[in-house]
Short mmCIF file of C-alpha atoms in Angstrom, two decimals:
data_model
loop_
_atom_site.label_atom_id
_atom_site.label_comp_id
_atom_site.label_asym_id
_atom_site.label_seq_id
_atom_site.Cartn_x
_atom_site.Cartn_y
_atom_site.Cartn_z
CA MET A 1 7.21 -8.26 -0.07
CA ALA A 2 4.18 -8.98 -2.30
CA CYS A 3 2.99 -6.41 0.27
CA HIS A 4 5.23 -3.71 -0.95
CA ALA A 5 5.61 -4.53 -4.38
CA ALA A 6 1.55 -3.18 -4.76
CA GLY A 7 1.91 -0.68 -2.39
CA VAL A 8 -1.08 -2.42 -0.82
CA ALA A 9 -2.43 -1.59 3.66
CA GLY A 10 0.06 0.84 3.98
CA ALA A 11 3.40 -1.22 2.88
CA PRO A 12 5.25 1.90 1.15
CA ARG A 13 6.26 0.62 -2.44
CA VAL A 14 10.05 -0.78 -2.95
CA GLY A 15 11.81 2.03 -5.08
CA ASP A 16 8.67 5.04 -4.08
CA LYS A 17 12.51 6.92 -2.83
CA GLU A 18 9.49 10.14 -0.95
CA ALA A 19 8.15 6.59 0.62
CA TRP A 20 10.80 5.36 2.31
CA THR A 21 13.09 8.12 3.14
CA ASP A 22 11.91 8.53 7.16
CA ARG A 23 12.45 4.90 7.08
CA ILE A 24 15.15 4.26 6.49
CA ALA A 25 16.95 7.29 8.14
CA GLN A 26 15.61 4.99 11.13
CA GLY A 27 18.58 2.87 11.14
CA SER A 28 18.62 -1.18 9.59
CA GLU A 29 18.51 -2.27 13.21
CA LEU A 30 14.33 -0.74 13.64
CA LEU A 31 13.59 -1.55 9.86
CA TYR A 32 14.24 -5.15 10.65
CA GLU A 33 13.12 -5.05 14.25
CA HIS A 34 9.49 -3.93 12.61
CA ALA A 35 9.65 -6.71 9.70
CA ILE A 36 10.37 -9.34 12.65
CA VAL A 37 8.29 -8.47 15.09
CA GLY A 38 6.33 -6.61 13.83
CA TYR A 39 4.74 -2.73 13.68
CA GLN A 40 1.56 -0.82 14.12
CA GLY A 41 2.57 1.81 11.92
CA ALA A 42 -0.45 5.89 11.67
CA SER A 43 -0.15 4.94 7.39
CA GLY A 44 -0.62 0.44 8.12
CA TYR A 45 0.70 -3.18 10.14
CA MET A 46 2.85 -5.08 8.88
CA PRO A 47 2.78 -7.94 9.67
CA PRO A 48 5.76 -10.56 11.57
CA LYS A 49 7.72 -12.05 8.97
CA GLY A 50 5.50 -10.45 6.39
CA GLY A 51 2.74 -12.94 7.63
CA PHE A 52 4.69 -16.07 6.88
CA ALA A 53 6.62 -17.42 9.94
CA HIS A 54 8.25 -19.89 8.39
CA PHE A 55 10.37 -17.30 7.01
CA SER A 56 13.72 -17.33 9.30
CA ASP A 57 15.18 -13.38 11.22
CA ASP A 58 18.04 -14.07 8.06
CA ASP A 59 15.40 -14.05 4.82
CA VAL A 60 13.11 -10.85 6.53
CA LYS A 61 16.96 -9.38 6.84
CA ALA A 62 17.86 -9.91 2.77
CA ALA A 63 14.14 -8.66 1.75
CA VAL A 64 14.29 -5.99 4.22
CA ASP A 65 18.07 -5.12 2.86
CA PHE A 66 16.86 -5.95 -1.14
CA MET A 67 13.88 -4.00 -0.55
CA VAL A 68 16.71 -0.03 1.00
CA SER A 69 18.89 -0.59 -1.55
CA GLU A 70 15.84 -0.65 -4.48
CA SER A 71 14.78 2.73 -2.46
CA GLU A 72 17.08 4.57 -1.58
#
C-alpha cells in the first residue's frame, strides 16, 4: 500500500476517487487478480503482491478492499 499512499510509479492514490472509479467498476475479482499476480498498465506497473511475496492472497485482498473502501 505504500505506493498507493504516495502515488509512486503510477499507482492510484488511496482516496483519489477519479483515479479509482474505472478500476472499481471492473470488479473486485479483477482488482484482486491484478494485485496478486501483478499487472502492467498504461500508467505504471503493479508488482505481484506489491513486491511482498510473503503476503497471503487474503492479505492482498484485504488491502485491496481497504483501498477501494477509501476511494469510492
